mmCIF file of C-alpha atoms in Angstrom:
data_model
loop_
_atom_site.group_PDB
_atom_site.id
_atom_site.type_symbol
_atom_site.label_atom_id
_atom_site.label_comp_id
_atom_site.label_asym_id
_atom_site.label_seq_id
_atom_site.Cartn_x
_atom_site.Cartn_y
_atom_site.Cartn_z
ATOM 1 C CA MET A 1 24.154 -5.900 -19.961
ATOM 2 C CA LYS A 2 25.009 -4.638 -16.483
ATOM 3 C CA ARG A 3 22.545 -5.458 -13.748
ATOM 4 C CA GLY A 4 22.150 -1.809 -12.788
ATOM 5 C CA ARG A 5 20.834 -0.910 -16.244
ATOM 6 C CA SER A 6 17.665 -3.005 -16.032
ATOM 7 C CA ILE A 7 15.159 -0.197 -15.419
ATOM 8 C CA TYR A 8 11.415 -0.082 -15.610
ATOM 9 C CA GLY A 9 10.291 1.398 -18.939
ATOM 10 C CA VAL A 10 7.743 3.849 -17.634
ATOM 11 C CA LEU A 11 10.159 4.960 -14.935
ATOM 12 C CA LEU A 12 12.616 6.134 -17.566
ATOM 13 C CA MET A 13 10.278 9.008 -18.386
ATOM 14 C CA LEU A 14 9.939 9.837 -14.704
ATOM 15 C CA ALA A 15 13.683 9.621 -14.165
ATOM 16 C CA MET A 16 14.134 13.029 -15.786
ATOM 17 C CA ALA A 17 12.691 14.506 -12.608
ATOM 18 C CA ALA A 18 13.051 11.965 -9.874
ATOM 19 C CA GLY A 19 15.692 9.454 -10.938
ATOM 20 C CA CYS A 20 15.282 5.727 -10.970
ATOM 21 C CA SER A 21 16.542 2.820 -8.882
ATOM 22 C CA ARG A 22 18.636 -0.205 -9.696
ATOM 23 C CA GLY A 23 16.908 -3.531 -9.388
ATOM 24 C CA THR A 24 14.578 -5.972 -11.031
ATOM 25 C CA SER A 25 12.207 -4.171 -13.389
ATOM 26 C CA GLU A 26 8.876 -5.626 -14.388
ATOM 27 C CA GLN A 27 5.715 -4.777 -16.253
ATOM 28 C CA PRO A 28 2.684 -4.015 -14.086
ATOM 29 C CA ALA A 29 0.552 -7.002 -13.194
ATOM 30 C CA ARG A 30 -3.088 -6.634 -12.273
ATOM 31 C CA ASP A 31 -4.957 -8.312 -9.457
ATOM 32 C CA ILE A 32 -5.566 -11.954 -10.282
ATOM 33 C CA PRO A 33 -7.375 -14.266 -7.877
ATOM 34 C CA PRO A 34 -4.756 -16.508 -6.229
ATOM 35 C CA PRO A 35 -4.871 -20.220 -7.021
ATOM 36 C CA PRO A 36 -6.281 -22.505 -4.357
ATOM 37 C CA PRO A 37 -3.779 -24.114 -1.966
ATOM 38 C CA GLY A 38 -2.113 -27.170 -3.452
ATOM 39 C CA PRO A 39 -2.474 -30.716 -2.130
ATOM 40 C CA ALA A 40 -0.602 -31.949 0.914
ATOM 41 C CA ALA A 41 2.157 -33.436 -1.238
ATOM 42 C CA ASN A 42 2.945 -29.955 -2.573
ATOM 43 C CA ALA A 43 2.895 -28.161 0.764
ATOM 44 C CA PRO A 44 5.593 -25.426 1.089
ATOM 45 C CA GLY A 45 9.014 -26.649 2.125
ATOM 46 C CA GLY A 46 8.116 -30.331 1.970
ATOM 47 C CA TYR A 47 5.881 -30.050 5.025
ATOM 48 C CA GLU A 48 3.290 -32.854 5.193
ATOM 49 C CA VAL A 49 -0.322 -31.895 5.837
ATOM 50 C CA ALA A 50 -2.198 -34.392 8.006
ATOM 51 C CA GLU A 51 -5.170 -34.371 10.360
ATOM 52 C CA VAL A 52 -4.266 -33.468 13.940
ATOM 53 C CA THR A 53 -6.633 -35.180 16.394
ATOM 54 C CA ASP A 54 -4.648 -34.881 19.616
ATOM 55 C CA GLY A 55 -3.018 -31.479 19.212
ATOM 56 C CA GLY A 56 -2.104 -29.192 22.047
ATOM 57 C CA SER A 57 -1.570 -25.446 22.002
ATOM 58 C CA ILE A 58 0.942 -22.799 23.017
ATOM 59 C CA THR A 59 -0.369 -19.495 24.313
ATOM 60 C CA GLY A 60 1.302 -16.647 26.076
ATOM 61 C CA THR A 61 2.388 -13.039 26.270
ATOM 62 C CA ILE A 62 5.623 -11.440 25.083
ATOM 63 C CA THR A 63 6.724 -8.491 27.172
ATOM 64 C CA VAL A 64 9.622 -6.137 27.834
ATOM 65 C CA SER A 65 9.921 -5.186 31.490
ATOM 66 C CA GLY A 66 11.611 -2.109 32.895
ATOM 67 C CA PRO A 67 11.978 1.297 31.278
ATOM 68 C CA VAL A 68 11.598 1.322 27.494
ATOM 69 C CA THR A 69 12.830 4.391 25.655
ATOM 70 C CA LYS A 70 10.442 5.464 22.931
ATOM 71 C CA LEU A 71 12.088 5.520 19.525
ATOM 72 C CA PRO A 72 12.063 8.827 17.605
ATOM 73 C CA ALA A 73 9.079 9.612 15.417
ATOM 74 C CA ARG A 74 9.437 9.242 11.658
ATOM 75 C CA LYS A 75 9.544 12.495 9.728
ATOM 76 C CA ILE A 76 7.591 12.754 6.472
ATOM 77 C CA GLY A 77 9.341 14.774 3.796
ATOM 78 C CA LYS A 78 7.944 13.962 0.367
ATOM 79 C CA ASP A 79 4.676 13.798 -1.601
ATOM 80 C CA PRO A 80 2.581 15.570 1.074
ATOM 81 C CA GLN A 81 -0.559 15.339 -1.074
ATOM 82 C CA VAL A 82 -0.519 11.564 -0.515
ATOM 83 C CA CYS A 83 1.772 11.011 2.460
ATOM 84 C CA GLY A 84 0.712 14.019 4.527
ATOM 85 C CA THR A 85 3.145 16.025 6.612
ATOM 86 C CA ALA A 86 2.530 14.896 10.199
ATOM 87 C CA GLN A 87 5.224 12.846 11.892
ATOM 88 C CA ARG A 88 4.470 9.170 12.428
ATOM 89 C CA GLU A 89 5.343 7.056 15.428
ATOM 90 C CA SER A 90 8.119 4.512 14.989
ATOM 91 C CA GLN A 91 6.828 1.023 14.239
ATOM 92 C CA LYS A 92 9.999 -0.763 15.292
ATOM 93 C CA LEU A 93 9.322 -1.001 19.023
ATOM 94 C CA ILE A 94 5.682 -0.849 20.092
ATOM 95 C CA VAL A 95 5.291 -1.519 23.808
ATOM 96 C CA ASN A 96 2.183 -0.613 25.804
ATOM 97 C CA GLN A 97 2.114 0.719 29.372
ATOM 98 C CA ALA A 98 2.005 -2.821 30.749
ATOM 99 C CA GLY A 99 5.172 -3.752 28.840
ATOM 100 C CA ALA A 100 3.376 -5.891 26.245
ATOM 101 C CA LEU A 101 5.285 -6.142 22.955
ATOM 102 C CA ARG A 102 3.487 -5.914 19.618
ATOM 103 C CA ASN A 103 4.641 -7.521 16.348
ATOM 104 C CA ALA A 104 6.858 -10.184 17.863
ATOM 105 C CA VAL A 105 6.773 -13.326 15.721
ATOM 106 C CA VAL A 106 6.620 -16.643 17.573
ATOM 107 C CA ILE A 107 7.668 -19.664 15.475
ATOM 108 C CA VAL A 108 7.683 -23.348 16.408
ATOM 109 C CA GLU A 109 10.693 -24.741 14.585
ATOM 110 C CA GLY A 110 11.221 -28.149 13.025
ATOM 111 C CA VAL A 111 7.585 -29.242 12.667
ATOM 112 C CA LYS A 112 7.353 -31.577 9.663
ATOM 113 C CA ARG A 113 3.762 -32.796 9.851
ATOM 114 C CA GLY A 114 0.487 -31.295 10.992
ATOM 115 C CA LYS A 115 -2.297 -28.903 10.046
ATOM 116 C CA ALA A 116 -2.492 -27.079 6.729
ATOM 117 C CA MET A 117 -0.781 -23.770 6.102
ATOM 118 C CA PRO A 118 -3.290 -20.881 6.494
ATOM 119 C CA ALA A 119 -4.507 -19.372 3.240
ATOM 120 C CA ALA A 120 -3.253 -15.961 4.323
ATOM 121 C CA ALA A 121 0.325 -17.277 4.532
ATOM 122 C CA GLN A 122 0.080 -18.755 1.028
ATOM 123 C CA ASN A 123 -1.337 -15.550 -0.452
ATOM 124 C CA ALA A 124 0.678 -12.850 1.321
ATOM 125 C CA GLU A 125 0.421 -9.226 0.208
ATOM 126 C CA ILE A 126 2.083 -5.931 1.064
ATOM 127 C CA ASP A 127 -0.095 -2.926 0.282
ATOM 128 C CA GLN A 128 1.608 0.449 -0.109
ATOM 129 C CA ASN A 129 -1.172 2.763 1.002
ATOM 130 C CA LYS A 130 -0.732 6.413 2.016
ATOM 131 C CA CYS A 131 3.030 5.903 2.065
ATOM 132 C CA GLU A 132 2.945 3.075 4.579
ATOM 133 C CA TYR A 133 3.393 -0.689 4.323
ATOM 134 C CA SER A 134 0.395 -2.710 5.404
ATOM 135 C CA PRO A 135 0.876 -4.948 7.247
ATOM 136 C CA HIS A 136 4.080 -3.799 8.878
ATOM 137 C CA VAL A 137 4.980 -7.353 9.958
ATOM 138 C CA GLN A 138 3.579 -10.494 8.358
ATOM 139 C CA VAL A 139 4.316 -14.186 7.913
ATOM 140 C CA MET A 140 4.246 -16.063 4.610
ATOM 141 C CA ALA A 141 4.855 -19.654 3.506
ATOM 142 C CA VAL A 142 8.131 -20.549 1.810
ATOM 143 C CA ASN A 143 7.957 -21.340 -1.915
ATOM 144 C CA THR A 144 4.885 -19.149 -2.379
ATOM 145 C CA GLU A 145 4.449 -15.718 -3.931
ATOM 146 C CA ILE A 146 3.938 -12.418 -2.183
ATOM 147 C CA ALA A 147 1.962 -9.698 -3.963
ATOM 148 C CA LEU A 148 3.434 -6.191 -3.901
ATOM 149 C CA LYS A 149 0.683 -3.631 -4.465
ATOM 150 C CA ASN A 150 0.915 0.125 -4.920
ATOM 151 C CA SER A 151 -2.376 1.735 -3.898
ATOM 152 C CA ASP A 152 -0.935 5.268 -4.084
ATOM 153 C CA PRO A 153 -0.993 7.563 -7.138
ATOM 154 C CA ILE A 154 2.768 8.167 -6.786
ATOM 155 C CA LEU A 155 6.003 6.278 -7.408
ATOM 156 C CA HIS A 156 7.135 3.711 -4.851
ATOM 157 C CA ASN A 157 10.279 1.633 -5.158
ATOM 158 C CA ILE A 158 10.032 -1.523 -3.045
ATOM 159 C CA GLN A 159 13.210 -3.377 -2.102
ATOM 160 C CA PHE A 160 13.555 -6.713 -0.262
ATOM 161 C CA PHE A 161 16.676 -7.456 1.818
ATOM 162 C CA GLU A 162 17.738 -10.871 3.077
ATOM 163 C CA GLY A 163 20.374 -10.044 5.660
ATOM 164 C CA ASP A 164 22.985 -7.931 3.882
ATOM 165 C CA ASN A 165 21.811 -8.931 0.412
ATOM 166 C CA SER A 166 19.257 -7.183 -1.772
ATOM 167 C CA LEU A 167 16.878 -9.768 -3.247
ATOM 168 C CA PHE A 168 15.142 -7.397 -5.652
ATOM 169 C CA ASN A 169 14.218 -3.759 -6.162
ATOM 170 C CA ILE A 170 11.024 -3.002 -8.099
ATOM 171 C CA ALA A 171 9.818 0.401 -9.293
ATOM 172 C CA GLN A 172 6.035 0.807 -9.095
ATOM 173 C CA PRO A 173 4.997 4.157 -10.620
ATOM 174 C CA VAL A 174 1.424 3.123 -11.490
ATOM 175 C CA GLN A 175 -1.445 3.268 -8.994
ATOM 176 C CA GLY A 176 -2.953 -0.209 -8.631
ATOM 177 C CA GLN A 177 0.186 -1.903 -9.934
ATOM 178 C CA VAL A 178 0.821 -5.382 -8.533
ATOM 179 C CA ASN A 179 4.014 -7.387 -8.887
ATOM 180 C CA LYS A 180 4.505 -10.860 -7.461
ATOM 181 C CA LYS A 181 7.678 -12.464 -6.173
ATOM 182 C CA LYS A 182 8.298 -16.034 -5.037
ATOM 183 C CA LEU A 183 10.415 -16.495 -1.912
ATOM 184 C CA GLU A 184 12.207 -19.826 -1.753
ATOM 185 C CA LYS A 185 14.087 -19.605 1.540
ATOM 186 C CA THR A 186 12.898 -19.379 5.132
ATOM 187 C CA GLY A 187 14.037 -16.476 7.264
ATOM 188 C CA THR A 188 13.363 -12.801 7.850
ATOM 189 C CA ILE A 189 13.080 -10.205 5.098
ATOM 190 C CA TYR A 190 13.456 -6.463 5.592
ATOM 191 C CA VAL A 191 11.425 -4.261 3.223
ATOM 192 C CA GLU A 192 12.123 -0.638 2.322
ATOM 193 C CA CYS A 193 11.020 2.034 -0.147
ATOM 194 C CA ALA A 194 13.914 3.839 -1.824
ATOM 195 C CA VAL A 195 11.729 6.883 -2.529
ATOM 196 C CA HIS A 196 10.192 7.238 0.940
ATOM 197 C CA GLY A 197 12.793 6.124 3.470
ATOM 198 C CA TRP A 198 10.359 6.004 6.399
ATOM 199 C CA MET A 199 8.423 3.202 4.666
ATOM 200 C CA GLN A 200 9.791 -0.012 6.192
ATOM 201 C CA GLY A 201 8.342 -3.445 6.851
ATOM 202 C CA ASN A 202 9.177 -7.066 7.581
ATOM 203 C CA VAL A 203 8.233 -10.433 6.130
ATOM 204 C CA VAL A 204 8.987 -13.680 7.965
ATOM 205 C CA VAL A 205 9.104 -16.744 5.696
ATOM 206 C CA VAL A 206 8.231 -20.065 7.395
ATOM 207 C CA ASP A 207 8.022 -23.731 6.391
ATOM 208 C CA ASN A 208 5.208 -24.776 8.733
ATOM 209 C CA PRO A 209 1.920 -23.255 9.962
ATOM 210 C CA TYR A 210 2.804 -23.121 13.642
ATOM 211 C CA TYR A 211 3.507 -19.432 14.142
ATOM 212 C CA ALA A 212 1.807 -16.324 15.503
ATOM 213 C CA VAL A 213 2.323 -12.547 15.578
ATOM 214 C CA THR A 214 1.690 -10.848 18.915
ATOM 215 C CA ASP A 215 -1.165 -8.362 19.108
ATOM 216 C CA GLU A 216 -1.268 -4.951 20.805
ATOM 217 C CA ASN A 217 -1.409 -6.718 24.183
ATOM 218 C CA GLY A 218 1.586 -8.915 23.395
ATOM 219 C CA LYS A 219 -0.592 -12.030 23.247
ATOM 220 C CA PHE A 220 -0.357 -14.957 20.845
ATOM 221 C CA SER A 221 -1.837 -18.426 20.409
ATOM 222 C CA ILE A 222 -0.637 -21.407 18.362
ATOM 223 C CA PRO A 223 -3.252 -24.211 18.337
ATOM 224 C CA ASP A 224 -3.409 -27.779 16.944
ATOM 225 C CA LEU A 225 0.256 -28.554 17.499
ATOM 226 C CA PRO A 226 1.163 -32.265 17.529
ATOM 227 C CA PRO A 227 2.519 -33.407 20.933
ATOM 228 C CA GLY A 228 6.277 -33.277 21.340
ATOM 229 C CA LYS A 229 9.289 -31.247 22.428
ATOM 230 C CA TYR A 230 10.027 -28.150 20.352
ATOM 231 C CA GLN A 231 12.328 -25.193 19.986
ATOM 232 C CA VAL A 232 10.295 -21.994 19.857
ATOM 233 C CA LYS A 233 11.911 -18.903 18.337
ATOM 234 C CA ILE A 234 10.745 -15.414 19.244
ATOM 235 C CA TRP A 235 11.815 -12.834 16.658
ATOM 236 C CA HIS A 236 11.400 -9.085 16.844
ATOM 237 C CA GLU A 237 12.628 -6.590 14.267
ATOM 238 C CA TYR A 238 14.282 -4.265 16.797
ATOM 239 C CA LEU A 239 15.177 -6.548 19.702
ATOM 240 C CA GLY A 240 16.405 -9.610 17.787
ATOM 241 C CA GLU A 241 15.852 -13.302 18.567
ATOM 242 C CA SER A 242 15.333 -15.463 21.621
ATOM 243 C CA THR A 243 14.746 -19.234 21.778
ATOM 244 C CA ARG A 244 12.837 -21.349 24.290
ATOM 245 C CA GLU A 245 12.395 -25.109 24.589
ATOM 246 C CA ILE A 246 8.862 -26.268 25.299
ATOM 247 C CA SER A 247 6.997 -29.571 25.591
ATOM 248 C CA VAL A 248 3.461 -29.869 24.231
ATOM 249 C CA THR A 249 1.121 -32.598 25.422
ATOM 250 C CA ALA A 250 -2.024 -33.888 23.747
ATOM 251 C CA LYS A 251 -5.146 -31.732 24.024
ATOM 252 C CA THR A 252 -3.486 -29.474 26.578
ATOM 253 C CA GLY A 253 -2.648 -25.801 26.591
ATOM 254 C CA THR A 254 0.963 -24.916 27.365
ATOM 255 C CA ALA A 255 1.901 -21.435 28.550
ATOM 256 C CA LEU A 256 4.845 -19.565 27.100
ATOM 257 C CA ASP A 257 5.377 -16.108 28.569
ATOM 258 C CA ALA A 258 8.648 -14.409 27.690
ATOM 259 C CA ASP A 259 10.224 -11.184 28.906
ATOM 260 C CA LEU A 260 12.723 -9.855 26.357
ATOM 261 C CA LYS A 261 14.363 -7.362 28.701
ATOM 262 C CA ASP A 262 17.762 -9.004 28.145
ATOM 263 C CA LEU A 263 17.544 -8.368 24.405
ATOM 264 C CA LEU A 264 16.650 -4.737 25.045
ATOM 265 C CA ALA A 265 19.641 -4.366 27.369
ATOM 266 C CA LYS A 266 21.971 -5.541 24.594
ATOM 267 C CA LYS A 267 20.939 -2.790 22.234
ATOM 268 C CA THR A 268 23.812 -0.377 21.750
ATOM 269 C CA ALA A 269 23.553 3.386 21.639
ATOM 270 C CA PRO A 270 23.670 4.984 18.169
ATOM 271 C CA PRO A 271 27.071 6.329 17.065
ATOM 272 C CA THR A 272 28.015 9.931 17.550
ATOM 273 C CA SER A 273 27.498 12.107 14.514
ATOM 274 C CA GLY A 274 30.820 13.965 14.583
ATOM 275 C CA ALA A 275 33.091 13.280 11.608
ATOM 276 C CA THR A 276 36.858 13.127 12.042
ATOM 277 C CA ALA A 277 37.711 13.975 8.445
ATOM 278 C CA VAL A 278 39.229 17.300 7.451
ATOM 279 C CA ALA A 279 37.313 17.947 4.248
ATOM 280 C CA THR A 280 34.722 20.160 2.603
ATOM 281 C CA ASN A 281 31.576 19.479 0.601
ATOM 282 C CA ASP A 282 32.794 21.073 -2.613
ATOM 283 C CA ALA A 283 35.254 20.310 -5.356
ATOM 284 C CA GLY A 284 37.996 22.049 -3.409
ATOM 285 C CA ALA A 285 38.101 19.455 -0.652
ATOM 286 C CA LYS A 286 41.032 19.735 1.709
ATOM 287 C CA PRO A 287 43.485 16.827 1.797
ATOM 288 C CA ALA A 288 43.817 14.387 4.676
ATOM 289 C CA ASN A 289 47.212 13.175 5.872
ATOM 290 C CA ALA A 290 48.496 9.863 4.549
ATOM 291 C CA GLY A 291 47.782 6.905 6.807
ATOM 292 C CA ASN A 292 44.804 8.568 8.475
ATOM 293 C CA GLU A 293 41.304 7.168 8.616
ATOM 294 C CA VAL A 294 38.779 9.558 7.118
ATOM 295 C CA VAL A 295 35.108 9.287 8.058
ATOM 296 C CA VAL A 296 32.325 9.812 5.529
ATOM 297 C CA GLN A 297 28.833 9.900 6.987
ATOM 298 C CA MET A 298 25.793 8.464 5.251
ATOM 299 C CA LYS A 299 23.199 10.905 6.477
ATOM 300 C CA GLU A 300 19.663 12.187 6.003
ATOM 301 C CA LEU A 301 19.230 15.725 4.663
ATOM 302 C CA THR A 302 15.479 15.738 4.064
ATOM 303 C CA ALA A 303 13.162 13.611 6.176
ATOM 304 C CA GLY A 304 13.102 10.119 4.734
ATOM 305 C CA THR A 305 13.727 11.188 1.142
ATOM 306 C CA MET A 306 17.107 12.850 0.570
ATOM 307 C CA PHE A 307 20.318 11.090 1.607
ATOM 308 C CA ARG A 308 23.905 12.167 1.025
ATOM 309 C CA PHE A 309 27.522 11.271 1.691
ATOM 310 C CA ASP A 310 29.119 13.880 3.954
ATOM 311 C CA PRO A 311 31.523 15.045 2.701
ATOM 312 C CA GLU A 312 30.416 14.389 -0.866
ATOM 313 C CA ASN A 313 33.800 15.249 -2.339
ATOM 314 C CA LEU A 314 37.018 14.276 -0.659
ATOM 315 C CA THR A 315 40.731 14.574 -1.405
ATOM 316 C CA ILE A 316 43.077 12.162 0.366
ATOM 317 C CA LYS A 317 46.609 10.820 0.032
ATOM 318 C CA VAL A 318 47.590 7.322 -1.070
ATOM 319 C CA GLY A 319 47.338 4.902 1.845
ATOM 320 C CA THR A 320 44.410 6.663 3.507
ATOM 321 C CA THR A 321 41.481 4.548 4.683
ATOM 322 C CA VAL A 322 37.965 5.881 4.191
ATOM 323 C CA LYS A 323 35.326 4.738 6.675
ATOM 324 C CA TRP A 324 31.666 5.051 5.727
ATOM 325 C CA ILE A 325 29.187 5.049 8.604
ATOM 326 C CA ASN A 326 25.390 5.146 8.408
ATOM 327 C CA VAL A 327 24.012 7.900 10.645
ATOM 328 C CA SER A 328 20.550 8.105 9.074
ATOM 329 C CA GLY A 329 18.840 7.375 12.402
ATOM 330 C CA GLU A 330 17.123 4.397 13.988
ATOM 331 C CA ASP A 331 14.342 4.395 11.393
ATOM 332 C CA GLY A 332 16.635 5.403 8.559
ATOM 333 C CA PRO A 333 17.244 3.188 5.518
ATOM 334 C CA ARG A 334 20.231 1.025 4.681
ATOM 335 C CA HIS A 335 23.031 2.437 2.538
ATOM 336 C CA THR A 336 25.982 1.126 0.563
ATOM 337 C CA SER A 337 29.130 2.638 -0.896
ATOM 338 C CA THR A 338 30.466 1.291 -4.185
ATOM 339 C CA ASP A 339 32.273 2.266 -7.352
ATOM 340 C CA ASP A 340 31.747 -1.164 -8.933
ATOM 341 C CA PRO A 341 30.484 -0.705 -12.517
ATOM 342 C CA GLU A 342 28.362 -3.845 -12.071
ATOM 343 C CA TRP A 343 25.956 -1.811 -9.911
ATOM 344 C CA GLU A 344 25.956 1.516 -11.738
ATOM 345 C CA THR A 345 22.917 3.077 -13.416
ATOM 346 C CA PRO A 346 22.752 5.765 -16.122
ATOM 347 C CA GLN A 347 22.320 8.317 -13.332
ATOM 348 C CA THR A 348 25.234 6.944 -11.281
ATOM 349 C CA PRO A 349 28.191 5.982 -13.468
ATOM 350 C CA ALA A 350 31.175 4.473 -11.684
ATOM 351 C CA VAL A 351 34.529 6.168 -12.295
ATOM 352 C CA LEU A 352 37.866 4.530 -11.483
ATOM 353 C CA PRO A 353 41.404 5.606 -12.426
ATOM 354 C CA ALA A 354 43.643 3.248 -14.378
ATOM 355 C CA GLY A 355 44.593 0.418 -12.060
ATOM 356 C CA GLY A 356 42.180 1.601 -9.381
ATOM 357 C CA GLN A 357 40.562 -1.037 -7.173
ATOM 358 C CA LYS A 358 36.781 -1.147 -7.116
ATOM 359 C CA TRP A 359 34.949 -1.742 -3.845
ATOM 360 C CA ARG A 360 31.444 -2.535 -2.618
ATOM 361 C CA THR A 361 30.372 -2.345 1.025
ATOM 362 C CA PRO A 362 27.514 -4.364 2.499
ATOM 363 C CA PHE A 363 24.140 -2.686 3.038
ATOM 364 C CA LEU A 364 24.853 -0.793 6.248
ATOM 365 C CA ARG A 365 22.206 -0.282 8.922
ATOM 366 C CA ASN A 366 22.163 2.713 11.231
ATOM 367 C CA GLY A 367 25.403 2.738 13.237
ATOM 368 C CA GLU A 368 27.190 0.202 11.028
ATOM 369 C CA SER A 369 30.339 1.045 9.066
ATOM 370 C CA ALA A 370 32.713 -0.273 6.418
ATOM 371 C CA THR A 371 36.156 0.772 5.199
ATOM 372 C CA HIS A 372 38.309 0.812 2.080
ATOM 373 C CA THR A 373 41.981 1.750 1.790
ATOM 374 C CA PHE A 374 43.044 3.642 -1.339
ATOM 375 C CA THR A 375 46.400 2.636 -2.844
ATOM 376 C CA THR A 376 46.110 3.956 -6.408
ATOM 377 C CA PRO A 377 46.121 7.703 -7.220
ATOM 378 C CA GLY A 378 43.338 9.192 -9.319
ATOM 379 C CA LYS A 379 39.666 10.125 -9.180
ATOM 380 C CA TYR A 380 36.968 7.745 -7.970
ATOM 381 C CA GLN A 381 33.244 8.358 -8.333
ATOM 382 C CA TYR A 382 30.967 6.196 -6.200
ATOM 383 C CA PHE A 383 27.355 5.914 -5.087
ATOM 384 C CA CYS A 384 24.813 4.188 -2.857
ATOM 385 C CA GLU A 385 23.230 1.296 -4.742
ATOM 386 C CA THR A 386 19.738 2.174 -3.536
ATOM 387 C CA HIS A 387 19.838 5.957 -3.275
ATOM 388 C CA GLY A 388 22.513 6.855 -5.826
ATOM 389 C CA PRO A 389 19.940 7.561 -8.554
ATOM 390 C CA TYR A 390 18.359 10.041 -6.109
ATOM 391 C CA GLY A 391 21.564 12.017 -5.625
ATOM 392 C CA MET A 392 23.563 9.977 -3.093
ATOM 393 C CA THR A 393 26.900 10.040 -4.918
ATOM 394 C CA GLY A 394 30.424 11.084 -4.041
ATOM 395 C CA THR A 395 33.929 11.550 -5.383
ATOM 396 C CA ILE A 396 37.309 10.752 -3.872
ATOM 397 C CA THR A 397 40.487 12.162 -5.349
ATOM 398 C CA VAL A 398 43.607 10.258 -4.287
ATOM 399 C CA THR A 399 46.916 12.089 -4.558
ATOM 400 C CA PRO A 400 50.425 10.548 -4.399
#
């Protein structure tokens, strides 16, 4: 059975109206008290728990100096009875008037022995409440489960991304539904709702308890750290990563203040929205000249909920390259373009002509693009893996 056909049973009834999403489908699980943390020998990632009698600490403030442009507010465009209608501030770059940066994650890397992992990291949870992820940024222990809870009386579809790969995509149509997933690799996870595109979050998976998330004043503290020299990574969802080397001495506080202005300076401006293709949005699309590159935009039509390829229907000549570019905005979701039958759903069948070459782009963030050159005449029908079941589909007719 194709992976795209594994769909949540209850969601099939809802799909008549709203569609359904590809991904792992599971029966609802109810709240069950988490098991107590295991013994030191079973600590996540092989980390050894031991008493720390001479630990030092790292404390500091993460800032961004200079002018910081406020990111656009998130528009709310679906389920107003639960989500409301008022715009919401972007959560990706929260900097106060003093330049203090919120939600930066500070991680001491390479620690193999020390204090126990906090219970909160071993029992992580994302709550989908009033069409928002809570918390927006959190840290969890590797090789433990994270609970995914839907507190809203509407459908959410929660998807986890590890880099360019989708780890899983779970439909949660039932209020109070809880699904649990074990994460077995350290790193950063991006979280998104396919139904409500403004719902985004982040999970950082660690293998030791020496981490902190900066508060609204950019401050953090990491206590009880065994003496030694360490690499400290500072990660932020919008700005990226920065690394510092620091030495910790016994029973002493060590300051680590970091200004991430250099990371902010490296951020590139979003792409222009003008397409270069000569085409229309109907079945009578005009042809492009052979050898040309034709641009198809992945764009938002309705705030955070309706996404389309523009143009949706395209006619090109053999040898033409199509370039898909995500222009959904800074807080917009990731999109793909594919006609691979492996990823189709009943709502998004893949269509290829005889001898036609299938393709699948990575999950593209805002401003990113991918291309495919068409060498076989015929009709191709393609879709976005995440949003195809919600209408994000397209056709390309290739003529000799």
